[in-house]
mmCIF file of C-alpha atoms in Angstrom:
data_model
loop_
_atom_site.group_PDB
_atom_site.id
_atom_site.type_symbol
_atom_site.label_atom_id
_atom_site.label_comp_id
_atom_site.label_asym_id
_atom_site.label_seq_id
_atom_site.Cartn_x
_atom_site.Cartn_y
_atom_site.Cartn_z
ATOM 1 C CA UNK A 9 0.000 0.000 0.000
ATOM 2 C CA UNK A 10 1.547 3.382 -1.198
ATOM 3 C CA UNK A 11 2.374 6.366 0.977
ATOM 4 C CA UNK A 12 -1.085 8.208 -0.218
ATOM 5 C CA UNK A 13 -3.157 5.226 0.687
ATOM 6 C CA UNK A 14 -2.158 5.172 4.252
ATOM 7 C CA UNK A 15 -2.302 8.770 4.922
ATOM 8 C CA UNK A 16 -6.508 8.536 3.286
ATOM 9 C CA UNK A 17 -6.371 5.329 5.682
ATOM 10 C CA UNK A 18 -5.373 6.961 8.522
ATOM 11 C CA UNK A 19 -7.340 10.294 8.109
ATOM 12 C CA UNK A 20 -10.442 8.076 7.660
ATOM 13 C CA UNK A 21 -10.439 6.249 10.661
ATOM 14 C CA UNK A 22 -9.306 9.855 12.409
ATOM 15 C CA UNK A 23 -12.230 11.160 11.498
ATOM 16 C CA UNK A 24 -14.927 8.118 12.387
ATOM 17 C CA UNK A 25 -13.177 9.120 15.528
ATOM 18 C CA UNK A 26 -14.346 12.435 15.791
ATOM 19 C CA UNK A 27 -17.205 11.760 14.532
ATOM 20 C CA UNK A 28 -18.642 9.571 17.933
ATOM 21 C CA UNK A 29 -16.338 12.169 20.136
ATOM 22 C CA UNK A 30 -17.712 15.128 18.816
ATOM 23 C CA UNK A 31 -20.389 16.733 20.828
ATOM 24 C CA UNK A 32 -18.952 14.397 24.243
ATOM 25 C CA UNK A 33 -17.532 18.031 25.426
ATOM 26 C CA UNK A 34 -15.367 18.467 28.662
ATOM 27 C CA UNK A 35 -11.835 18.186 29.045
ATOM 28 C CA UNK A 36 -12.117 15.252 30.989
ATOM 29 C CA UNK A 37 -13.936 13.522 28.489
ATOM 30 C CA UNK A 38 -13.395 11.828 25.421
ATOM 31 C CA UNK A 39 -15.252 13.756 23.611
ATOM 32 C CA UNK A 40 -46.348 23.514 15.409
ATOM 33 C CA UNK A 41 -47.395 23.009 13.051
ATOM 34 C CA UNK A 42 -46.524 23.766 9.421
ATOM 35 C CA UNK A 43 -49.051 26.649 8.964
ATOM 36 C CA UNK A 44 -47.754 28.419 11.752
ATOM 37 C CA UNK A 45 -43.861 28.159 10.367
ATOM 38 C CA UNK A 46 -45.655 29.525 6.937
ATOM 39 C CA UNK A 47 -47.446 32.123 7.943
ATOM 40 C CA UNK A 48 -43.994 33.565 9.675
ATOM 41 C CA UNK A 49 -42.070 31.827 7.301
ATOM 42 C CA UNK A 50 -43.865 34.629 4.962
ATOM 43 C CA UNK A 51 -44.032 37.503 7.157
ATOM 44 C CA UNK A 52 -40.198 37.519 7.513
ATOM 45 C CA UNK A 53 -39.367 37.263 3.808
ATOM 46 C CA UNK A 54 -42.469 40.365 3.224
ATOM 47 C CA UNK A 55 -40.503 42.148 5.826
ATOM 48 C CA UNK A 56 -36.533 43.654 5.349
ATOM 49 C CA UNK A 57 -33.161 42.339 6.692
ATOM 50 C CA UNK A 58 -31.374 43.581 9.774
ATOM 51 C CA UNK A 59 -29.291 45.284 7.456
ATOM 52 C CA UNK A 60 -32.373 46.617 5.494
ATOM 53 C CA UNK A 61 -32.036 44.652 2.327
ATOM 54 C CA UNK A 62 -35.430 43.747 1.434
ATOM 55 C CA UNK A 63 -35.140 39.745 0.131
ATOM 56 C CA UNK A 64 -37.655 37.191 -2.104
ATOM 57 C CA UNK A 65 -41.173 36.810 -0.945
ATOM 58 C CA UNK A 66 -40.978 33.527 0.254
ATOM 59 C CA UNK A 67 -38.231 30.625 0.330
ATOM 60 C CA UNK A 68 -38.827 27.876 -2.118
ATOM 61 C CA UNK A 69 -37.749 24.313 -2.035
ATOM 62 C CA UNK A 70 -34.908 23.620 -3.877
ATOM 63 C CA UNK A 71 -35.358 20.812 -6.449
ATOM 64 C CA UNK A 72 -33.490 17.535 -6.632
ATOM 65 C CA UNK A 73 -31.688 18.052 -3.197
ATOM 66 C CA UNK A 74 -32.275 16.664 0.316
ATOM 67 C CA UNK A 75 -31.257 19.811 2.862
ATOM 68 C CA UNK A 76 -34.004 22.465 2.323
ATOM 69 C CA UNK A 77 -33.171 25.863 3.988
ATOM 70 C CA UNK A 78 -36.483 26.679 3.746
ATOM 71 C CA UNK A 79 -38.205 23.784 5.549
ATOM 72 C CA UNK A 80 -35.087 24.604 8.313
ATOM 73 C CA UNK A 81 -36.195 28.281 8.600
ATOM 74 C CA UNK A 82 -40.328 26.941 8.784
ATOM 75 C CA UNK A 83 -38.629 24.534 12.019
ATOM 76 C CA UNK A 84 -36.722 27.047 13.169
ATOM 77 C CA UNK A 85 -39.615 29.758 13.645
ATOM 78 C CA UNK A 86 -41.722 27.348 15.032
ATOM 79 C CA UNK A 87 -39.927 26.498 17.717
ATOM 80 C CA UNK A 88 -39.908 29.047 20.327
ATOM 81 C CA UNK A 89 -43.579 29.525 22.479
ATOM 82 C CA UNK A 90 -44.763 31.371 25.216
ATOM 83 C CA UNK A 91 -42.045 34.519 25.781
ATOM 84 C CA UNK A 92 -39.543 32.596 26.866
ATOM 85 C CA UNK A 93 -39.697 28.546 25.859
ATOM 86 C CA UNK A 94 -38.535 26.260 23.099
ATOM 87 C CA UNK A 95 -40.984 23.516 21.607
ATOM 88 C CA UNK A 96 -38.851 20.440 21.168
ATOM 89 C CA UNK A 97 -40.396 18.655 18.451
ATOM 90 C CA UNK A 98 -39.898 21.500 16.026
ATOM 91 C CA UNK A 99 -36.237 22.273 17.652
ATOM 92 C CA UNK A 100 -35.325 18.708 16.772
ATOM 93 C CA UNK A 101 -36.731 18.748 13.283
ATOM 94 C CA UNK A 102 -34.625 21.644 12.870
ATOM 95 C CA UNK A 103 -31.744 19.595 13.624
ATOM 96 C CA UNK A 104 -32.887 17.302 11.152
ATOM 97 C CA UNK A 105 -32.699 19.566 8.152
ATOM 98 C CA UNK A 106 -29.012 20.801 9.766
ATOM 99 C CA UNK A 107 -27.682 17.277 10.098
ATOM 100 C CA UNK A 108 -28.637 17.076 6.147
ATOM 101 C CA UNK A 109 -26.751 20.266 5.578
ATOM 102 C CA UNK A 110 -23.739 18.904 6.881
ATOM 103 C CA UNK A 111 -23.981 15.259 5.444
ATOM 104 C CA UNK A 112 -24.245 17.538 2.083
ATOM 105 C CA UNK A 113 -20.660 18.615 2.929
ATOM 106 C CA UNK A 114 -19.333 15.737 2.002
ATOM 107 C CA UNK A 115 -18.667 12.427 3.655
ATOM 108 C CA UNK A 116 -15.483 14.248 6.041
ATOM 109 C CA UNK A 117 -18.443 16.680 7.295
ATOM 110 C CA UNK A 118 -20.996 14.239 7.169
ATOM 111 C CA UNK A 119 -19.134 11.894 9.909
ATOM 112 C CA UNK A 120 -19.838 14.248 12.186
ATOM 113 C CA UNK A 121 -23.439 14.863 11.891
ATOM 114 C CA UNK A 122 -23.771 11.728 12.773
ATOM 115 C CA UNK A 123 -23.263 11.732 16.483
ATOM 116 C CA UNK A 124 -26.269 14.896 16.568
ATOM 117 C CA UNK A 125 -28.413 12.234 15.247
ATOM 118 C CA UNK A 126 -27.506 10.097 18.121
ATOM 119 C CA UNK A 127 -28.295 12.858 20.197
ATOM 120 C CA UNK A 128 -31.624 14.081 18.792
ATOM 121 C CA UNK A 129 -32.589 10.419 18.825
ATOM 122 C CA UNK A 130 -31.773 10.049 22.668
ATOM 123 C CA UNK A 131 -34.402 13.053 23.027
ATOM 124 C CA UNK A 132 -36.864 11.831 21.012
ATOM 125 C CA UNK A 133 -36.310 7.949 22.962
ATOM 126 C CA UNK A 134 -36.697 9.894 26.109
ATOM 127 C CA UNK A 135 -39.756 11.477 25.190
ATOM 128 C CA UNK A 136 -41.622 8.622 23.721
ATOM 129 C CA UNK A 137 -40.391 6.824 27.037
ATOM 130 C CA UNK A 138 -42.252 9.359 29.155
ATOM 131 C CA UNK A 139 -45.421 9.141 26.701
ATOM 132 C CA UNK A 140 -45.865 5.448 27.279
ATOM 133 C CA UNK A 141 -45.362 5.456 31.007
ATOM 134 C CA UNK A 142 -47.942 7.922 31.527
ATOM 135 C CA UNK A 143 -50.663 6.171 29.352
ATOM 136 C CA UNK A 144 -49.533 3.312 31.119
ATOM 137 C CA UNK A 145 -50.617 5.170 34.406
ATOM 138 C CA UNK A 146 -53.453 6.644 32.992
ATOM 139 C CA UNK A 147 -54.422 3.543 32.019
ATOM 140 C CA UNK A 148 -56.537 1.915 29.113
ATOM 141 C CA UNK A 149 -59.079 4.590 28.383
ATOM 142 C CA UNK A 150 -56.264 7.407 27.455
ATOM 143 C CA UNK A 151 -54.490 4.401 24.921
ATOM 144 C CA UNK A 152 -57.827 4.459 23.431
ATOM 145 C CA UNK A 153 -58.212 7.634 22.694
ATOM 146 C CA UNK A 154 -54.448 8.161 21.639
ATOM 147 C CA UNK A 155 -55.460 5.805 19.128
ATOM 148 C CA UNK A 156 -57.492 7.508 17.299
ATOM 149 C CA UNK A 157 -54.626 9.769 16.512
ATOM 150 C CA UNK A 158 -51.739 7.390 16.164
ATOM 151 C CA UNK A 159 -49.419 9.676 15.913
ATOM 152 C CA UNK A 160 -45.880 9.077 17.085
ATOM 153 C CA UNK A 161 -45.246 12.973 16.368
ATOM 154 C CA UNK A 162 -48.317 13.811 18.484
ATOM 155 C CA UNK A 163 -47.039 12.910 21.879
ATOM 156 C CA UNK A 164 -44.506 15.099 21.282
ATOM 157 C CA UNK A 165 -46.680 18.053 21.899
ATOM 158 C CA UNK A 166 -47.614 17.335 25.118
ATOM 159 C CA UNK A 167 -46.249 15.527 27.990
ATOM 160 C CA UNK A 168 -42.388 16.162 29.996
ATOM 161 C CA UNK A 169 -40.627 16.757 26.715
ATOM 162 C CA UNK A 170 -43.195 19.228 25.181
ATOM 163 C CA UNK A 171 -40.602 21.946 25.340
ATOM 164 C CA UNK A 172 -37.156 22.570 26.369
ATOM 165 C CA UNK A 173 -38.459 24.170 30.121
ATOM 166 C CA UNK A 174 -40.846 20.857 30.683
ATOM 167 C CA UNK A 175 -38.364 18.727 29.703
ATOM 168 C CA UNK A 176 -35.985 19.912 32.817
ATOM 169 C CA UNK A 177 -38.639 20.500 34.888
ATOM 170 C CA UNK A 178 -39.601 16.854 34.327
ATOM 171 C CA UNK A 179 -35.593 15.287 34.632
ATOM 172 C CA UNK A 180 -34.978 17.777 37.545
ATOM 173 C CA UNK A 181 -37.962 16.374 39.646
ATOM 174 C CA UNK A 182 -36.935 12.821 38.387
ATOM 175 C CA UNK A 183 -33.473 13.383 39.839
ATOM 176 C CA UNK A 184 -32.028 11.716 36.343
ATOM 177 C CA UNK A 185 -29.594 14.967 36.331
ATOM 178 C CA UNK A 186 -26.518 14.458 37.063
ATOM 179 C CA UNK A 187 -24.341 17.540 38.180
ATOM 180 C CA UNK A 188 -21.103 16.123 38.712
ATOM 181 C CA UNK A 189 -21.423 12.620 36.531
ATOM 182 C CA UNK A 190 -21.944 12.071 33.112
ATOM 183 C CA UNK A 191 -25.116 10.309 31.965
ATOM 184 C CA UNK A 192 -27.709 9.997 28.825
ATOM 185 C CA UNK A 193 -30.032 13.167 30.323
ATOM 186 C CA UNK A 194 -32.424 14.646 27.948
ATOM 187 C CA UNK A 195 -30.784 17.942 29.392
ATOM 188 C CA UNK A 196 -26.986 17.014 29.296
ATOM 189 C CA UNK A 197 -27.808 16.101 25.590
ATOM 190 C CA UNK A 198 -29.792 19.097 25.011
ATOM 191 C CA UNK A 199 -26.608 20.999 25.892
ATOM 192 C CA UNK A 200 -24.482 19.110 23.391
ATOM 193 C CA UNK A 201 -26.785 19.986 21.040
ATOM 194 C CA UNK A 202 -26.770 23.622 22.219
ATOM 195 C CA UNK A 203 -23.274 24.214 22.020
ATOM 196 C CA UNK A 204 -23.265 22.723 18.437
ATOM 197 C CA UNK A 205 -25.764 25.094 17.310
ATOM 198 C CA UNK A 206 -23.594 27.744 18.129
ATOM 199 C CA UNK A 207 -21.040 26.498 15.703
ATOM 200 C CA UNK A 208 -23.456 25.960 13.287
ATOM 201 C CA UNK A 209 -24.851 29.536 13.635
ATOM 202 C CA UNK A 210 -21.529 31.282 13.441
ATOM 203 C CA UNK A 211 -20.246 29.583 10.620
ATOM 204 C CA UNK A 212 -23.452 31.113 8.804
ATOM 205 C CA UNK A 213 -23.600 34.336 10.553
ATOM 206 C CA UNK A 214 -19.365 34.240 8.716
ATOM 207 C CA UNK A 215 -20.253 32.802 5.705
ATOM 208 C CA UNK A 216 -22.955 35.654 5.056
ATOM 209 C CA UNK A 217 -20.694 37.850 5.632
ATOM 210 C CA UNK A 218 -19.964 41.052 3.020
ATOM 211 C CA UNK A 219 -16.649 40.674 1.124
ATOM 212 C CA UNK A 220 -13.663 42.587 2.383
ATOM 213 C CA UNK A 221 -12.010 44.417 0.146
ATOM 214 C CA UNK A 222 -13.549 42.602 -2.714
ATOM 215 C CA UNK A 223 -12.389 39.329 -1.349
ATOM 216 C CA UNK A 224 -14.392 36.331 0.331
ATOM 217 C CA UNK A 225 -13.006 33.780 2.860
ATOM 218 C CA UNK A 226 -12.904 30.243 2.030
ATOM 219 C CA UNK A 227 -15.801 28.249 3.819
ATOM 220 C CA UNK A 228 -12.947 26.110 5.395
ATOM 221 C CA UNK A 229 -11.316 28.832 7.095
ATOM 222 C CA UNK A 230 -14.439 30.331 8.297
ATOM 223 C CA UNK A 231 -16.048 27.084 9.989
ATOM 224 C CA UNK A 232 -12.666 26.341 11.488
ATOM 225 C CA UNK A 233 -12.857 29.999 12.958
ATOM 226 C CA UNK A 234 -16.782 29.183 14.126
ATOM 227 C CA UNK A 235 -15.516 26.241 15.995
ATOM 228 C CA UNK A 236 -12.767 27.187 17.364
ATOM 229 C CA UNK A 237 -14.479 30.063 19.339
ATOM 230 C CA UNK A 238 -17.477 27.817 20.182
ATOM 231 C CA UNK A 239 -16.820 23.629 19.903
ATOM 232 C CA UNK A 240 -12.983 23.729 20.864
ATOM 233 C CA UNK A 241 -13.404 25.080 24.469
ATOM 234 C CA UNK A 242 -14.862 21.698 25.035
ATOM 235 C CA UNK A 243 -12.810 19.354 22.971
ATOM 236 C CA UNK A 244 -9.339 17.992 24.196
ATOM 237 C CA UNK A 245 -6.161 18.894 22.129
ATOM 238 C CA UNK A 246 -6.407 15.672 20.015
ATOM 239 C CA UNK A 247 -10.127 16.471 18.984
ATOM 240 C CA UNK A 248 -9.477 20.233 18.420
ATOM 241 C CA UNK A 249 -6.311 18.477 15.433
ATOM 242 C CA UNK A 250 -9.161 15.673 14.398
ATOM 243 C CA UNK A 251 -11.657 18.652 13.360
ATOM 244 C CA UNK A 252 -8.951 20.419 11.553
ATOM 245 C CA UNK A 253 -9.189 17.573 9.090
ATOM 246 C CA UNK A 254 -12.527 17.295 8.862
ATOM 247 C CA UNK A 255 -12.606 21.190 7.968
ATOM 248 C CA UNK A 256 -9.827 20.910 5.272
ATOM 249 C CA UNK A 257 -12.369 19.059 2.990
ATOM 250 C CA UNK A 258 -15.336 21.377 3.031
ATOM 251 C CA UNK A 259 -16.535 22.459 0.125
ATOM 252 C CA UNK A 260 -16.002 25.919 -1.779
ATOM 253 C CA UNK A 261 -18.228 28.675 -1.494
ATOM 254 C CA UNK A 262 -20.302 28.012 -4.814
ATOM 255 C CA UNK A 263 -21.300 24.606 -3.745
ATOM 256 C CA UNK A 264 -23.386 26.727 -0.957
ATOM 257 C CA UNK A 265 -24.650 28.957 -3.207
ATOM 258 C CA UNK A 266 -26.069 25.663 -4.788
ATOM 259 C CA UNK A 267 -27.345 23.887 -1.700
ATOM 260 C CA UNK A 268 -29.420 27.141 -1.101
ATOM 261 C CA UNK A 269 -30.803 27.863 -4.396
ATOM 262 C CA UNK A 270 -29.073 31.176 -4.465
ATOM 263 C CA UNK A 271 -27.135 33.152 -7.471
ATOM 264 C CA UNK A 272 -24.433 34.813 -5.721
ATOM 265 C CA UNK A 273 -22.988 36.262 -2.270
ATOM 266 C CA UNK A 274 -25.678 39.210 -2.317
ATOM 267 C CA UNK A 275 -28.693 36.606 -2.189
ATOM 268 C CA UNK A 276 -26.865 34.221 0.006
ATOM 269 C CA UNK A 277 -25.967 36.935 2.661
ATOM 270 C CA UNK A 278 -29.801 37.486 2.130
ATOM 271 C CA UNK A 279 -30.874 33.691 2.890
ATOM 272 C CA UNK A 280 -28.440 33.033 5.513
ATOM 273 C CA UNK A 281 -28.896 36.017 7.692
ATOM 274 C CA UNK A 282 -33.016 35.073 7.742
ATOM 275 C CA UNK A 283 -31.560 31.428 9.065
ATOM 276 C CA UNK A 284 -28.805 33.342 11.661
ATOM 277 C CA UNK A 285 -31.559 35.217 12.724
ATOM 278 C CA UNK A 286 -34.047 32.181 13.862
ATOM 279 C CA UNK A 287 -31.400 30.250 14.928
ATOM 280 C CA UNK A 288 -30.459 33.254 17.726
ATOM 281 C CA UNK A 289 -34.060 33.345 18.888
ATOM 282 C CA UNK A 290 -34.245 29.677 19.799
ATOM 283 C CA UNK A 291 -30.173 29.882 20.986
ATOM 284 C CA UNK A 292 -31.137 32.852 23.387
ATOM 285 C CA UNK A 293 -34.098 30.464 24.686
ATOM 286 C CA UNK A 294 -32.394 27.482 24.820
ATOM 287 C CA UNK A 295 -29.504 29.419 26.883
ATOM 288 C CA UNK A 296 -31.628 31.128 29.630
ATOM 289 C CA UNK A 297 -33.484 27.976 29.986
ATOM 290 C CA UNK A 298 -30.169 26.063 30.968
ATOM 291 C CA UNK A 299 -28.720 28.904 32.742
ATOM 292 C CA UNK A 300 -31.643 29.299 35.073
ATOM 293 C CA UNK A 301 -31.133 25.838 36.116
ATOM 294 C CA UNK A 302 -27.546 25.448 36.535
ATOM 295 C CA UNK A 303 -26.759 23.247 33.403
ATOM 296 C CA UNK A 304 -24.394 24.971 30.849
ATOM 297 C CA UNK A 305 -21.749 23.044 32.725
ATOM 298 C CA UNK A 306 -23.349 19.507 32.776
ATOM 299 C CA UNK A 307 -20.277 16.805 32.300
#
């Protein structure tokens, strides 16, 4: 086996690595409904840009590909409820449309998307856990009637993992969080997740960014900039070199421009900022929520 074979040997299984290390965080460790989404979906796009740049109508699906920004920004709006909670079904279907984003990086990317589907799945286990316990102490006459629906995505809206707030509310009185241990809590996960999305939302907030001096930034450089700042702080020194890898292969700034349905940098600083935007409303949430309660340090 020749020189070049080993090194795209070795890099592989370096980045399978990552990819089940990646959201672990700690030094110590290895690593509501669719009307609603387009009825805001389409008062955003009627309405201008923080910067004042007025943008299309309305976000259209993008033909022949699987990542749709638009069905992210729909999730994304229709997360947050009351003044100051996050609804968890559309949070995680947000995560859905991200984890296809990044498996449309490429397969370096893609590796590491999927230990968020691991987490979003732990959620969702968690939750449909808690659904069948209580019909189970309800007892037959609620199974009944939750028949009629038979829905899996219907428990979801009610119950201890409603929203983000229930959810600890729920694990806190359960005692299943662990402060100084690490374990497989809906909130410890949630704050894997939370800290990823902060990656995620700078690497968008950069890569909407205005030229300077007539010159854009290579999507490599900028995510590898996002993560540093956010994902690193709670990676050790080998995982920080693993994502360098991963970062080296992402794709060049056209390929986004594709992915989005967009022309050019104009139209993509127009898309992306609408994203950046909704992502920072259910961030901010998702932040006081855990911060309340103690958790933005959960091992």
């Amino acid at each position: 086996m020749g020189v070049k074979c080993k090194a795209a040997g070795a890099v592989l299984i370096l980045l399978l690595f990552l990819g089940s290390l990646w959201l672990q965080g700690g030094l110590d460790y290895h690593w509501e409904s669719c009307l609603k989404g387009y009825n805001q979906l389409h008062q955003l796009s009627n309405s201008s840009g923080a910067d004042g740049v007025e943008g299309p109508q309305l976000l259209e699906a993008c033909p022949d590909q699987t990542f749709q920004v638009s069905l992210l920004l729909s999730h994304l709006l229709a997360a947050p409820a009351y003044t100051s909670d996050v609804l968890l079904h559309p949070y995680l279907s947000s995560w859905d449309e991200l984890v296809k984003f990044m498996d449309a990086l490429g397969p370096m990317v893609g590796l590491i998307s999927k230990e968020i589907e691991s987490k979003t799945s732990t959620i969702r286990q968690l939750a449909l856990f808690a659904d069948e316990n209580r019909e189970a102490e309800l007892g037959p006459d609620i199974r009944s009637v939750n028949s009629i629906n038979a829905n899996a995505e219907d428990s979801q809206h009610t119950g201890a993992y409603h929203s983000v707030r229930s959810m600890i509310g729920a694990e806190l009185n359960r005692g299943v969080v662990d402060f100084q241990h690490q374990t497989n809590s809906g909130c410890r996960t949630l704050l894997r997740l939370h800290r990823a999305l902060l990656w995620l939302k700078l690497f968008l907030e950069k890569l909407a960014e205005t030229p300077v001096a007539g010159r854009l930034r290579s999507p490599s450089d900028l995510c590898r900039e996002a993560y540093q700042s956010t994902l690193a702080k709670h990676h050790t020194w080998f995982v920080r070199r693993a994502a360098e890898l991963a970062f080296i292969a992402m794709p060049e700034r056209v390929f986004f421009f594709r992915l989005v349905c967009v022309q050019n940098q104009e139209q993509l600083r127009i898309v992306l900022n609408r994203v950046v935007q909704a992502i920072v409303e259910v961030y901010n949430r998702t932040q006081k929520a855990l911060e309340e309660n103690g958790m933005l340090d959960l091992p």
